[in-house]
Coordinates of C-alpha atoms in Angstrom, one line a residue:
Chain A
M13 CA -29.6 12.0 18.6
A14 CA -31.4 9.0 16.1
S15 CA -27.9 7.9 15.2
A16 CA -29.3 4.7 15.5
L17 CA -30.6 2.9 12.4
I18 CA -32.5 -1.2 13.8
N19 CA -33.8 -3.1 11.3
V20 CA -36.0 -5.8 13.3
P21 CA -39.7 -7.4 11.7
A22 CA -42.4 -6.3 13.3
K23 CA -44.0 -9.6 13.8
A24 CA -42.5 -12.9 13.7
K25 CA -43.6 -16.6 14.4
R26 CA -42.7 -18.2 17.5
G27 CA -39.7 -20.1 16.5
E28 CA -38.6 -18.3 13.2
I29 CA -35.2 -17.6 12.8
I30 CA -35.2 -13.5 13.1
E31 CA -32.2 -10.8 11.2
I32 CA -31.4 -8.1 12.8
K33 CA -29.5 -5.2 11.6
T34 CA -28.0 -2.3 13.4
L35 CA -26.3 0.4 12.3
M36 CA -24.5 3.1 14.8
S37 CA -23.2 6.4 13.1
H38 CA -19.5 6.6 14.1
I39 CA -16.3 8.0 12.7
M40 CA -14.2 5.2 14.3
E41 CA -11.2 6.7 13.8
T42 CA -8.4 4.2 13.7
G43 CA -5.5 6.0 15.8
Y44 CA -3.8 5.2 12.9
R45 CA -4.2 8.1 10.7
H46 CA -2.0 11.4 11.2
T47 CA -2.8 14.8 10.0
A48 CA -0.6 16.8 7.3
S49 CA 1.4 18.1 10.0
G50 CA 2.5 14.5 11.5
E51 CA 0.3 14.3 14.0
I52 CA -1.5 10.8 15.2
V53 CA -4.9 11.3 15.2
P54 CA -6.2 9.8 18.5
R55 CA -8.4 6.4 18.1
D56 CA -11.9 7.1 18.8
I57 CA -14.1 4.2 17.9
I58 CA -16.6 2.2 19.2
T59 CA -15.5 -1.2 21.3
S60 CA -18.2 -3.3 22.0
F61 CA -21.5 -3.8 21.4
A62 CA -24.4 -5.9 23.0
C63 CA -28.1 -6.8 22.5
R64 CA -30.3 -7.8 24.7
Y65 CA -34.0 -10.0 23.9
N66 CA -36.6 -9.1 26.8
G67 CA -33.2 -8.2 29.3
T68 CA -31.1 -11.7 28.3
E69 CA -28.2 -11.3 26.2
I70 CA -28.2 -12.7 23.1
F71 CA -25.4 -11.3 21.3
R72 CA -22.2 -9.0 21.8
A73 CA -19.3 -8.1 19.7
D74 CA -15.5 -6.5 20.5
L75 CA -14.8 -3.7 18.0
F76 CA -11.2 -2.9 16.7
P77 CA -10.1 0.1 14.8
A78 CA -10.4 -2.3 11.1
I79 CA -14.3 -2.2 11.6
A80 CA -15.4 0.7 9.0
A81 CA -17.1 3.8 10.0
N82 CA -21.0 3.8 10.8
P83 CA -20.3 -0.2 12.3
F84 CA -23.0 -2.3 10.2
I85 CA -23.6 -5.3 12.6
T86 CA -26.2 -8.1 11.4
F87 CA -27.1 -11.4 13.3
F88 CA -29.9 -13.7 13.8
T89 CA -31.9 -14.8 16.5
T90 CA -34.8 -17.3 17.6
A91 CA -38.2 -15.2 17.9
T92 CA -39.3 -16.4 21.5
E93 CA -42.0 -14.1 22.8
S94 CA -43.1 -11.0 22.3
G95 CA -40.9 -8.1 23.8
K96 CA -38.5 -5.5 23.5
F97 CA -34.4 -5.7 22.1
E98 CA -31.8 -3.2 23.7
F99 CA -28.9 -2.5 21.2
E100 CA -26.4 -0.9 23.5
W101 CA -22.8 0.6 22.0
I102 CA -20.0 1.6 23.9
G103 CA -16.6 3.7 22.6
D104 CA -13.7 5.5 23.7
R105 CA -14.3 9.2 25.3
G106 CA -17.3 8.1 27.0
F107 CA -19.0 7.2 23.7
S108 CA -22.1 5.7 25.1
E109 CA -25.4 5.1 22.7
T110 CA -28.8 2.6 23.2
A111 CA -31.6 1.6 21.2
T112 CA -34.5 -0.4 21.4
A113 CA -37.0 -2.3 19.0
S114 CA -40.3 -4.6 19.6
I115 CA -41.2 -7.2 18.7
T116 CA -44.7 -9.2 18.2
V117 CA -44.2 -12.9 18.2
E118 CA -47.8 -15.0 17.4
Chain B
M25 CA 45.5 14.8 -14.9
H26 CA 42.3 15.9 -12.9
R27 CA 42.2 12.9 -10.5
P28 CA 41.9 14.8 -7.5
P29 CA 38.9 17.2 -7.8
N30 CA 37.3 13.9 -9.8
S31 CA 37.6 11.8 -6.6
S32 CA 36.8 14.3 -4.8
R33 CA 33.3 14.4 -6.0
R34 CA 33.1 10.7 -6.2
Q35 CA 33.5 11.0 -2.3
F36 CA 30.7 14.0 -1.8
L37 CA 28.4 11.5 -4.2
G38 CA 28.9 8.8 -1.5
L39 CA 28.1 11.3 1.5
A40 CA 25.3 12.2 0.1
A41 CA 24.1 8.4 -0.7
G42 CA 24.7 8.0 3.2
A43 CA 23.5 10.6 4.7
A44 CA 20.6 10.3 2.5
V45 CA 20.0 6.5 3.4
L46 CA 20.2 7.1 7.2
G47 CA 17.9 10.0 6.5
A48 CA 15.4 7.8 5.1
V49 CA 15.5 5.0 7.7
P50 CA 13.7 7.3 10.4
V51 CA 11.0 7.8 7.5
V52 CA 10.3 3.9 7.2
T53 CA 10.6 3.4 11.1
V54 CA 7.8 6.4 11.7
R55 CA 5.2 4.6 10.0
P56 CA 2.6 2.3 11.5
A57 CA 4.1 -1.5 12.1
E58 CA 2.1 -3.5 10.0
A59 CA 1.0 -6.3 11.4
T60 CA 2.8 -9.5 10.2
P61 CA 2.4 -13.4 10.4
A62 CA 3.5 -13.9 13.6
M63 CA 1.1 -11.0 15.1
L64 CA -1.7 -13.1 13.3
A65 CA 0.1 -16.1 15.1
S66 CA -0.5 -14.9 18.1
A67 CA -3.8 -12.8 18.0
I68 CA -5.0 -16.4 16.8
R69 CA -3.3 -18.0 20.2
N70 CA -5.0 -15.7 22.2
V71 CA -7.9 -17.4 20.8
T72 CA -7.6 -20.8 20.5
G73 CA -5.1 -21.4 23.8
G74 CA -3.2 -23.2 21.4
S75 CA -5.5 -25.8 20.7
A76 CA -6.3 -27.4 17.1
V77 CA -7.9 -24.9 14.1
K78 CA -9.4 -27.4 11.7
T79 CA -10.1 -26.1 7.9
G80 CA -13.7 -26.2 7.4
K81 CA -17.4 -25.7 8.7
V82 CA -17.1 -22.1 8.3
K83 CA -17.8 -19.8 5.2
L84 CA -16.4 -16.1 4.6
D85 CA -17.7 -14.3 2.0
V86 CA -15.5 -11.2 1.1
P87 CA -15.4 -9.8 -2.6
P88 CA -12.4 -11.3 -3.7
L89 CA -11.3 -7.8 -5.6
V90 CA -12.4 -4.5 -3.3
E91 CA -11.7 -1.5 -5.0
N92 CA -12.0 0.7 -1.6
G93 CA -10.2 -1.0 1.9
N94 CA -12.2 1.6 3.4
T95 CA -15.7 -0.2 3.9
V96 CA -15.3 -4.1 2.6
P97 CA -18.3 -6.0 3.6
L98 CA -17.8 -9.1 5.3
T99 CA -19.7 -12.1 6.1
V100 CA -19.2 -15.0 8.5
S101 CA -21.4 -18.1 8.5
V102 CA -20.7 -21.5 10.6
N103 CA -22.1 -24.4 9.2
H104 CA -23.3 -25.6 12.5
P105 CA -26.4 -26.8 14.0
M106 CA -27.5 -24.4 16.6
A107 CA -28.7 -26.8 19.4
P108 CA -28.3 -26.0 22.8
E109 CA -25.6 -29.3 23.3
D110 CA -24.0 -28.6 20.5
H111 CA -23.9 -25.1 18.9
V112 CA -21.1 -21.8 17.8
T113 CA -20.1 -20.0 21.0
S114 CA -17.8 -17.4 18.9
I115 CA -16.9 -16.5 15.9
H116 CA -13.2 -14.3 15.5
V117 CA -12.3 -12.5 12.8
F118 CA -8.2 -11.6 11.8
N119 CA -6.1 -10.1 9.4
E120 CA -2.6 -10.2 8.3
K121 CA -1.4 -7.0 7.5
N122 CA -3.6 -4.1 9.2
P123 CA -2.1 -2.2 11.9
Q124 CA -3.7 -4.6 14.3
P125 CA -4.3 -8.6 13.4
N126 CA -7.8 -8.3 15.1
I127 CA -11.0 -7.6 13.2
G128 CA -13.9 -8.4 15.5
N129 CA -15.1 -10.9 17.9
F130 CA -18.6 -11.8 18.1
Y131 CA -20.3 -14.0 20.7
L132 CA -23.5 -16.0 20.0
G133 CA -25.2 -18.4 21.6
P134 CA -27.8 -21.5 20.5
H135 CA -30.6 -19.1 20.5
A136 CA -29.6 -17.0 17.4
G137 CA -31.2 -20.0 15.6
R138 CA -28.1 -19.3 12.8
A139 CA -24.7 -19.0 13.4
Q140 CA -23.9 -16.0 11.0
V141 CA -23.0 -12.3 11.4
S142 CA -22.3 -9.7 8.6
T143 CA -20.6 -6.3 8.9
R144 CA -18.3 -3.8 7.4
I145 CA -14.4 -4.1 7.5
R146 CA -11.3 -1.8 6.9
L147 CA -8.4 -3.1 4.6
A148 CA -5.0 -1.6 4.1
D149 CA -3.9 -3.5 1.7
S150 CA -3.9 -6.4 0.0
Q151 CA -4.1 -9.7 2.5
K152 CA -4.9 -12.8 4.0
I153 CA -8.5 -13.0 5.9
V154 CA -8.9 -15.6 8.9
A155 CA -12.4 -16.5 10.4
I156 CA -12.5 -18.9 13.1
A157 CA -15.2 -19.8 14.9
K158 CA -15.4 -21.8 18.2
L159 CA -18.2 -24.6 19.2
S160 CA -19.2 -25.2 22.2
D161 CA -17.4 -28.5 22.3
G162 CA -14.1 -26.8 22.8
S163 CA -13.2 -27.1 19.0
F164 CA -11.9 -24.4 16.7
W165 CA -12.9 -24.3 13.2
S166 CA -11.8 -21.6 10.3
A167 CA -11.9 -20.6 6.8
S168 CA -9.1 -17.5 5.1
V169 CA -9.8 -15.7 1.8
D170 CA -7.3 -13.8 0.2
V171 CA -8.4 -10.1 -0.9
V172 CA -6.3 -7.7 -3.3
V173 CA -7.5 -4.3 -2.0
T174 CA -6.5 -1.3 -4.5
L175 CA -7.4 1.5 -2.8
A176 CA -6.1 1.0 1.2
A177 CA -8.0 2.4 4.3
C178 CA -6.6 3.2 7.9
T179 CA -2.9 5.0 7.0
E180 CA -4.2 7.7 4.7
E181 CA -3.5 11.5 5.8
V182 CA -6.2 13.7 7.3
I183 CA -6.8 16.5 5.2

């Protein structure tokens, strides 16, 4: 399921600060809404996001129901060497998705 | 005179009003409790461990007037160098009136190069948003912004 959108520059100079944009398709049900009949809609959110650059964790986030649906997160890192970014989203009801992106550093 | 019927009507109205008030109380308590300034303070204390939080360094970018609280762009940047010996280790974002005081915690390191994160958040009401940055020397810096929301998020009914 292509539910993740990742934006990482394909090429960067060594030492350059690059922006990484990520978007994961997810309803992010808050657990505070209820149906017309009064039942609470159970919480279903992504609770954590992490990014690894060649195996080293460079960014991590704890998400709460106050994060909008389809969590969009951007952050920065320094391009040090060519390799792979691995992204991981973990959430309620066993939700787990991963994505990767590669970068060439000159 | 016609005093008796009149007074019983008054009694009836009084009882009806009392019943209406009693009936209204549970309806109010069923609604999800909103985070209060006290909850906000305790959520912040969980992060800072009671250390003093200074104002400054942090820049919180949120539109001051939001039409739709379901998705509000938010950018937090910290004006601080990201050197291995002195950098921003985490950024925490809180709100005052959503059902929960936390919005997100973001953990970075010196390799980030720039202490800046962006995301999209939900706001259930017009309220204050607080961002706190933790530095590697253990100090905390904060910024807060007041946002006016016209369409609230989080608590509407599902159709």
